[in-house]
Each structure stands twice: as structure tokens, then as C-alpha cells.
Short mmCIF file of C-alpha atoms in Angstrom, two decimals:
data_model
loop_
_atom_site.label_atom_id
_atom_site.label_comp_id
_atom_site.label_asym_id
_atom_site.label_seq_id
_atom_site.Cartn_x
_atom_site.Cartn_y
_atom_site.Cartn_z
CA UNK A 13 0.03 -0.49 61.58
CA UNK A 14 -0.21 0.87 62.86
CA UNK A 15 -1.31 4.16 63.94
CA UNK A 16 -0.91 6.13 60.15
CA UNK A 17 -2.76 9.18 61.41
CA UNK A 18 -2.06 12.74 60.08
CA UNK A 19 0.47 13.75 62.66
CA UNK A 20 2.85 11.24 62.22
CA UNK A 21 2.93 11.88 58.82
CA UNK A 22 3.63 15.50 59.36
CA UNK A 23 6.47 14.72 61.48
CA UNK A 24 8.02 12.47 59.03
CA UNK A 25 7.62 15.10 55.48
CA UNK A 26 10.09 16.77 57.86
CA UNK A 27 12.81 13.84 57.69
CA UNK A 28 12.35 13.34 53.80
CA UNK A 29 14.83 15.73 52.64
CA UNK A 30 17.61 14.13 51.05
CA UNK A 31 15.52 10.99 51.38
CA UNK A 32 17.30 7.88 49.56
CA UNK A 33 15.39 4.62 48.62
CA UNK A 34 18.35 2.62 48.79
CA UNK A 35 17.20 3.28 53.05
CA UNK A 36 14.29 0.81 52.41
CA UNK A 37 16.95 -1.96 51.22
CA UNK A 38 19.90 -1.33 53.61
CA UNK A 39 19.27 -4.10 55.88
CA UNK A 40 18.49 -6.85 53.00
CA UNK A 41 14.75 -6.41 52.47
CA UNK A 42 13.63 -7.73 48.86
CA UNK A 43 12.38 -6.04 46.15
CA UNK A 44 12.82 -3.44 43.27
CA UNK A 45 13.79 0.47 43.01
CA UNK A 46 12.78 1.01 39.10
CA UNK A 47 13.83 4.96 38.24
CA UNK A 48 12.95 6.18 34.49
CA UNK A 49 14.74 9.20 35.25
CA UNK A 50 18.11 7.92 35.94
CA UNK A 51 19.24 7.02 32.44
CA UNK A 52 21.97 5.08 33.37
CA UNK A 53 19.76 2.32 34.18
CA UNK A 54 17.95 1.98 31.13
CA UNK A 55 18.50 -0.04 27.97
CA UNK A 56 16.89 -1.28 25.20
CA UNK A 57 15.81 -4.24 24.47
CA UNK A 58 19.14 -5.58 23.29
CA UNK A 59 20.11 -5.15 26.96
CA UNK A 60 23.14 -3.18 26.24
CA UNK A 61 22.36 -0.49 24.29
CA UNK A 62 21.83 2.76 26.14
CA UNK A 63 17.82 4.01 26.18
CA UNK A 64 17.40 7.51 24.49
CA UNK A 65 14.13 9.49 25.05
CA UNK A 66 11.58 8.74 22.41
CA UNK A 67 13.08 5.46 21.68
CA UNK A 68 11.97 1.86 23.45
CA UNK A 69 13.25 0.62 27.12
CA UNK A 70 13.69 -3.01 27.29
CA UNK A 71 15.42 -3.23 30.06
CA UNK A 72 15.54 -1.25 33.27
CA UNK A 73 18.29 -1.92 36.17
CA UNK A 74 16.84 -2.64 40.13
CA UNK A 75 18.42 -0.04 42.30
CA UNK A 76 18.14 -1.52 45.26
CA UNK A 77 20.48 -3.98 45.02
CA UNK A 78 18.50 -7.31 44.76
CA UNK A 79 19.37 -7.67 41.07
CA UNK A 80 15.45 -7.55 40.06
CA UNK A 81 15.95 -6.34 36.74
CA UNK A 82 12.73 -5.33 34.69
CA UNK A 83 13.42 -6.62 30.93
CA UNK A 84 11.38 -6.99 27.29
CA UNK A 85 13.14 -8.29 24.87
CA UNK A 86 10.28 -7.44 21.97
CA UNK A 87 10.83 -4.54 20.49
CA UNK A 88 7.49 -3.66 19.61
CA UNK A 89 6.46 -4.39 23.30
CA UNK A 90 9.15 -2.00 25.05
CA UNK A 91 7.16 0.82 26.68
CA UNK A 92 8.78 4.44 25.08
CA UNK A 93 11.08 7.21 27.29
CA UNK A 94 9.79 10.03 27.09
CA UNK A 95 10.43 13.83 28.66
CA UNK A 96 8.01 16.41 29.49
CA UNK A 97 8.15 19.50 31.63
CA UNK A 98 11.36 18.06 32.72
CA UNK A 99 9.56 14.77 33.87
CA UNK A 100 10.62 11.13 32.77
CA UNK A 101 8.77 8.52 32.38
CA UNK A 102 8.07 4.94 30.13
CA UNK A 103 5.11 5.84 28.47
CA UNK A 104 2.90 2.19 27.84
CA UNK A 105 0.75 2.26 24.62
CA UNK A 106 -2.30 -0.10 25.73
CA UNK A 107 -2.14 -2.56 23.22
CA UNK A 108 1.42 -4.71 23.66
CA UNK A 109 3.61 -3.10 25.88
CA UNK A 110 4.59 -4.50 29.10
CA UNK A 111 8.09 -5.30 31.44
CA UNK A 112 9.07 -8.26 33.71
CA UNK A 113 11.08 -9.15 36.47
CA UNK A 114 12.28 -12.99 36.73
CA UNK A 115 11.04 -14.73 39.83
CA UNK A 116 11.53 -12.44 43.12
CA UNK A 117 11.39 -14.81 46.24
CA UNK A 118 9.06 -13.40 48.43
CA UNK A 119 8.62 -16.32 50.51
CA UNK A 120 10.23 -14.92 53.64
CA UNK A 121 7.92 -12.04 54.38
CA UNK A 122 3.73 -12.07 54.52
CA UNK A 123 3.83 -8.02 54.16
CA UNK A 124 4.34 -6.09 51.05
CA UNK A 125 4.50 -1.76 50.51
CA UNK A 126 4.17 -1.09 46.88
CA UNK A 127 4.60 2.93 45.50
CA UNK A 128 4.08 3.78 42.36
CA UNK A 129 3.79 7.43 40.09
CA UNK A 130 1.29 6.59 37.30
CA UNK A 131 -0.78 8.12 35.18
CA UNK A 132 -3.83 6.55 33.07
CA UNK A 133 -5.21 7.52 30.03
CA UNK A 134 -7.71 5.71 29.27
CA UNK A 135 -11.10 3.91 31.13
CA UNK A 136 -9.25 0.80 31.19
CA UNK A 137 -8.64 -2.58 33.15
CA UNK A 138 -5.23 -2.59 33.50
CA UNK A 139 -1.70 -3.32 35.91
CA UNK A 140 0.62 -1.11 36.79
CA UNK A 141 1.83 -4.30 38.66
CA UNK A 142 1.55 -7.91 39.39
CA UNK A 143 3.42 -10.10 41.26
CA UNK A 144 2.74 -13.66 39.17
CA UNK A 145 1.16 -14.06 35.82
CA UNK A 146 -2.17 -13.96 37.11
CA UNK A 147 -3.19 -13.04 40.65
CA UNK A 148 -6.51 -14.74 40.77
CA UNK A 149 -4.41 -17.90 39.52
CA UNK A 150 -1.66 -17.88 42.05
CA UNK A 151 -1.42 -17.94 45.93
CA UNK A 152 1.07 -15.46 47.82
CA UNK A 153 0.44 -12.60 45.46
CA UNK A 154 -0.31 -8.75 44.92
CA UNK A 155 -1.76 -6.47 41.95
CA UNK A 156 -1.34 -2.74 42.10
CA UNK A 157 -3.75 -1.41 38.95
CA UNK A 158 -6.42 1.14 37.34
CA UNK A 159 -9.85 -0.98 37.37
CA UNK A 160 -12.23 0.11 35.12
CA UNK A 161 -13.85 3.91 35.06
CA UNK A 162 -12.50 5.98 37.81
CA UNK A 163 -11.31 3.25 40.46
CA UNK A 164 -7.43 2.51 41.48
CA UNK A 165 -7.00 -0.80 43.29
CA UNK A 166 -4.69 -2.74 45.49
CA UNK A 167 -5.30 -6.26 46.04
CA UNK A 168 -3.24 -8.38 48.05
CA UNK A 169 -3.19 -12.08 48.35
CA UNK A 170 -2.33 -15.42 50.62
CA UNK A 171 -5.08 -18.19 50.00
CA UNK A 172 -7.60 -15.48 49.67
CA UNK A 173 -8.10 -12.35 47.99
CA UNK A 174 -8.51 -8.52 49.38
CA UNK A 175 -9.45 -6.01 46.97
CA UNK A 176 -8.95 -2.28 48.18
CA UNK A 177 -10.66 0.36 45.85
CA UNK A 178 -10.07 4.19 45.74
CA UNK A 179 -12.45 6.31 43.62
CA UNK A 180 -13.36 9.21 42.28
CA UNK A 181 -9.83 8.92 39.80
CA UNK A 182 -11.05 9.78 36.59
CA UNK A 183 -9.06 9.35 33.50
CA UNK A 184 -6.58 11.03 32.33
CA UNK A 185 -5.09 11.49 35.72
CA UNK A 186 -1.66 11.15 37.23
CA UNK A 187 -1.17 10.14 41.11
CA UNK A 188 0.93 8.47 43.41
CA UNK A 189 -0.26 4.93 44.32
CA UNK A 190 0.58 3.01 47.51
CA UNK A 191 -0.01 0.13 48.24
CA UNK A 192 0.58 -1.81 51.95
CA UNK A 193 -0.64 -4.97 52.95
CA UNK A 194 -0.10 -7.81 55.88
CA UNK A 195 -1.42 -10.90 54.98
CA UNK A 196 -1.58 -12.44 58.51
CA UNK A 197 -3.10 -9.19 60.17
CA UNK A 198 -5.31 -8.94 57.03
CA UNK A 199 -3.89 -5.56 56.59
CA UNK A 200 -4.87 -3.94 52.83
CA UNK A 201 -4.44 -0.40 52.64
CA UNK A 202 -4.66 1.94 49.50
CA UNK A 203 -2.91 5.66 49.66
CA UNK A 204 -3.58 7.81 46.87
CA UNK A 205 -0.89 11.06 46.82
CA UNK A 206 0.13 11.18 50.02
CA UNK A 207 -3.49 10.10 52.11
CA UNK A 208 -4.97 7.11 53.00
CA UNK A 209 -8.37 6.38 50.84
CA UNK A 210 -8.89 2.80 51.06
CA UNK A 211 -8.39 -0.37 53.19
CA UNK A 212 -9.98 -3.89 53.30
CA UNK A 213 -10.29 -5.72 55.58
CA UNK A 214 -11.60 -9.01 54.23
CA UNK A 215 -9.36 -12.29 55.33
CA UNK A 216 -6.44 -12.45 52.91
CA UNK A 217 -6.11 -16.30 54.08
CA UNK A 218 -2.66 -18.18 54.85
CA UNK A 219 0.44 -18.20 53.75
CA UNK A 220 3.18 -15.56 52.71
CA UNK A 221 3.92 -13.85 49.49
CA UNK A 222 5.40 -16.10 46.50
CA UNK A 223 8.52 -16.80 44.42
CA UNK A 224 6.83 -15.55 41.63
CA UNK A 225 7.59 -13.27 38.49
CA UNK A 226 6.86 -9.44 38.67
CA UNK A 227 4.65 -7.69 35.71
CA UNK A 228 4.77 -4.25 35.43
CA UNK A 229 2.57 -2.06 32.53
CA UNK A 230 0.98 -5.73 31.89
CA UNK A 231 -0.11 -8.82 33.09
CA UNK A 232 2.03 -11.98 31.82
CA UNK A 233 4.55 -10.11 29.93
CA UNK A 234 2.54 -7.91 28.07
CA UNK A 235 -0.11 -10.86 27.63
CA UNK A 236 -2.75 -8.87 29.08
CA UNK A 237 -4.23 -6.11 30.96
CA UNK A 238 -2.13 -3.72 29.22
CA UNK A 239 -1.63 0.03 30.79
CA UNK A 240 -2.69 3.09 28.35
CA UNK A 241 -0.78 5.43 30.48
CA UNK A 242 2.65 6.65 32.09
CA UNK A 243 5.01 4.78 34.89
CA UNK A 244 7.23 7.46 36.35
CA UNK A 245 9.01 5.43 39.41
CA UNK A 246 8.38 2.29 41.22
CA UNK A 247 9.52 1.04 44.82
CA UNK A 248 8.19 -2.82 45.73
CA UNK A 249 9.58 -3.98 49.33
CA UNK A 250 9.11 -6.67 50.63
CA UNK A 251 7.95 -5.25 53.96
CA UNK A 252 5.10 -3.15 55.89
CA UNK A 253 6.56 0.13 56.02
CA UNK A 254 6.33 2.32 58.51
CA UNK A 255 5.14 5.97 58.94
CA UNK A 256 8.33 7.27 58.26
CA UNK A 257 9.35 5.83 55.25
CA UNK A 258 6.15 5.33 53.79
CA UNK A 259 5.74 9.47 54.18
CA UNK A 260 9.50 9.88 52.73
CA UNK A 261 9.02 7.23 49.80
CA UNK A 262 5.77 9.11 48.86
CA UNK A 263 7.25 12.28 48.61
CA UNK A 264 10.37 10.89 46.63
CA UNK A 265 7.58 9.49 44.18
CA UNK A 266 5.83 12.64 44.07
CA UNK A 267 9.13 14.72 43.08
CA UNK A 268 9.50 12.10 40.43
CA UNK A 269 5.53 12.06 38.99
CA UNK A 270 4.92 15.98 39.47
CA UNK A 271 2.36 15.26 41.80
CA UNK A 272 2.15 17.53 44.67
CA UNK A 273 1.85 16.51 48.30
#
């Protein structure tokens, strides 16, 4: 990678202006653009009925183009809309709620950037998301999620498992969380608003990512691991992205989360 240093990521806050996600997907990369704050996108959990704020999202359109629609068709297990100082975002309750993407077909790329505005609420185990049912289950597989006390994770799978850890993040606390990994070049790397604080290095084995379901605010579809806390965006590609765009992407997050970097 890589050469992330500080000055390259100067340079490239200055191209983020009028920064568009749809950039990460123009030449056919896989993956999901999920966007709480663009309420044409959401539904509940009908599927056709337009989401209002304070009422449940059951579905939630991919706007990048790869038709990788998150959907919950449980009403009690929708995560809620919800506003606040002009923010949007699906508020999951920590006991049910949960979203899921059908099978996304990975198989063509061993490298993975996964961004995410979240906030936790609680001193909890839980996934903000999960490519598969059950990472330590599956091969070709990552998990982006709060573990425990004050620790936010990235963990990033072929045959073997890397587990990058970023700490002190105690709860409640909102941040942008990034995570980019190469299985290959055993590349596992954990960003936390805007800076590097993590990376493994441990062998991530064979293989590339899977064709395997995506979880998001849950493991399983809402079986488990359940998020107390707040998704405000989320940007999976199926690629290791580069200074640029992982600098512009973070910043579009930010705007997004009311983080500042």
C-alpha cells in the first residue's frame, strides 16, 4: 500500500470536494454504497413503502449500482430512522435488529476497503458488518465491529484469520471506521477518523474473498452480535483503495457521521 503517510493524505483532502462515491464503482468494482440520509432509498420492511424518521427501515437501496440491496423483512428487527442535529442515521436497538444483503460475489478480488460512520452505545460485542453468517465459520471473509470495552476491530479473512484492534474507543462514541485489507500481501489495516491506528500483519492464508451474504448491525440476520448503537453511512468495495479515495471516502463519511477530520 502502499505508502499511506500523512502527506499524501493532505494532498488528497484537497481533491475531496464534490467527492462522489459512485467514483469507487465507475469501472465495475463490487460492493455497496448504503446512505441513511438519502431518503429515497429507504423503505420499510414491506419493501415499498417509503421510510419516515422515527419509523423502521427494512430495506435500504445499494447506490453503487451492483444491486446489493440491504433488506429485513421483520418488523420488529428493522433498525429505526432517526434525525438529530440535522444528522441521519438507522439507529440499532441491541437486542433484534439487524439488515442483510443476499450473496455479493466477491470471488474475483483478494482485497477489500470497508468505511463506515458508527457510533456505539454500549460495552458490547457486536458487527457493524460481516461478510457471511459467521466469519470464524467461513473462508474468504471480513468483519468490521465494536469488540468488547473500548476496542474497534477489523478482521479480514482467506484460510486464516487477521484481527486488527484500535483502542482507547470508549463507549458512547461515534467515529469513522475503515477498514482495508489484502489477503495475499497479508495487508490488515484499521483507520479510525481519518488516521491510521491499527494493522496486522499475521498471514491471512489463501484464497480470495467469498460469494457470501453481507450482515450489517448483526451477525446472521439479526441472529447475533447485535449493535446497541447508530450506522450513519456505509461504503464496502471490493478493492484496496488508494490514498486518494480512501482520504475522499473518509471525509464523505465524516460529513455524513458529524465526525470531524
Amino acid at each position: 500500500m502502499i505508502g499511506i503517510g500523512a502527506t499524501l493524505f493532505k494532498r488528497a483532502f484537497m481533491g475531496s470536494r464534490g467527492f462522489s462515491p459512485s467514483a469507487l464503482f465507475a469501472n465495475g468494482e463490487e460492493g455497496g454504497w448504503y446512505d441513511p440520509s438519502d431518503l429515497t432509498t429507504l423503505f420499510e420492511q414491506d419493501g415499498t413503502t417509503p421510510a419516515s424518521v422515527d419509523g423502521p427501515v427494512g430495506k435500504i437501496l445499494d447506490k453503487s449500482g451492483n444491486g446489493n440491496h440491504l433488506i429485513q423483512t421483520t418488523e420488529t428487527k428493522c433498525p429505526t430512522l432517526r434525525l438529530a442535529s440535522g444528522l441521519y442515521y438507522l439507529e440499532f436497538d441491541g437486542i433484534d435488529d439487524g439488515l442483510q444483503a443476499a450473496a455479493i460475489d466477491f470471488t474475483g478480488t483478494d482485497s477489500m476497503s470497508v468505511f463506515t460512520g458508527a457510533r456505539k452505545e454500549a460495552d458490547e460485542v457486536a458487527v457493524l458488518a460481516e461478510l457471511s453468517a459467521n466469519l470464524g465459520n467461513n473462508t474468504g471473509t471480513f468483519r468490521q465491529a465494536s469488540i468488547g470495552g473500548d476496542i474497534w476491530r477489523y478482521s479480514s479473512k482467506g484460510t486464516s484469520v487477521s484481527n486488527a484492534n484500535a483502542s482507547p474507543y470508549v463507549p458512547p462514541i461515534t467515529s469513522v471506521v475503515t477498514g482495508l485489507s489484502d489477503i495475499s500481501s497479508s495487508t490488515n489495516i484499521l483507520r479510525i477518523d481519518g488516521s491510521q491506528e491499527a494493522s496486522a500483519g499475521a498471514s491471512q492464508g489463501t484464497g480470495n474473498y467469498g460469494n457470501h451474504v453481507l450482515n450489517v448491525g448483526a451477525r446472521n440476520n439479526a441472529a447475533g452480535l447485535q449493535l446497541n448503537g447508530r450506522i450513519y453511512g456505509m461504503i464496502v468495495r471490493g478493492v484496496l483503495s488508494n490514498a486518494n479515495e480512501i482520504a475522499s471516502t473518509e471525509k464523505y463519511i465524516a460529513s455524513k457521521t458529524g465526525v470531524s477530520i
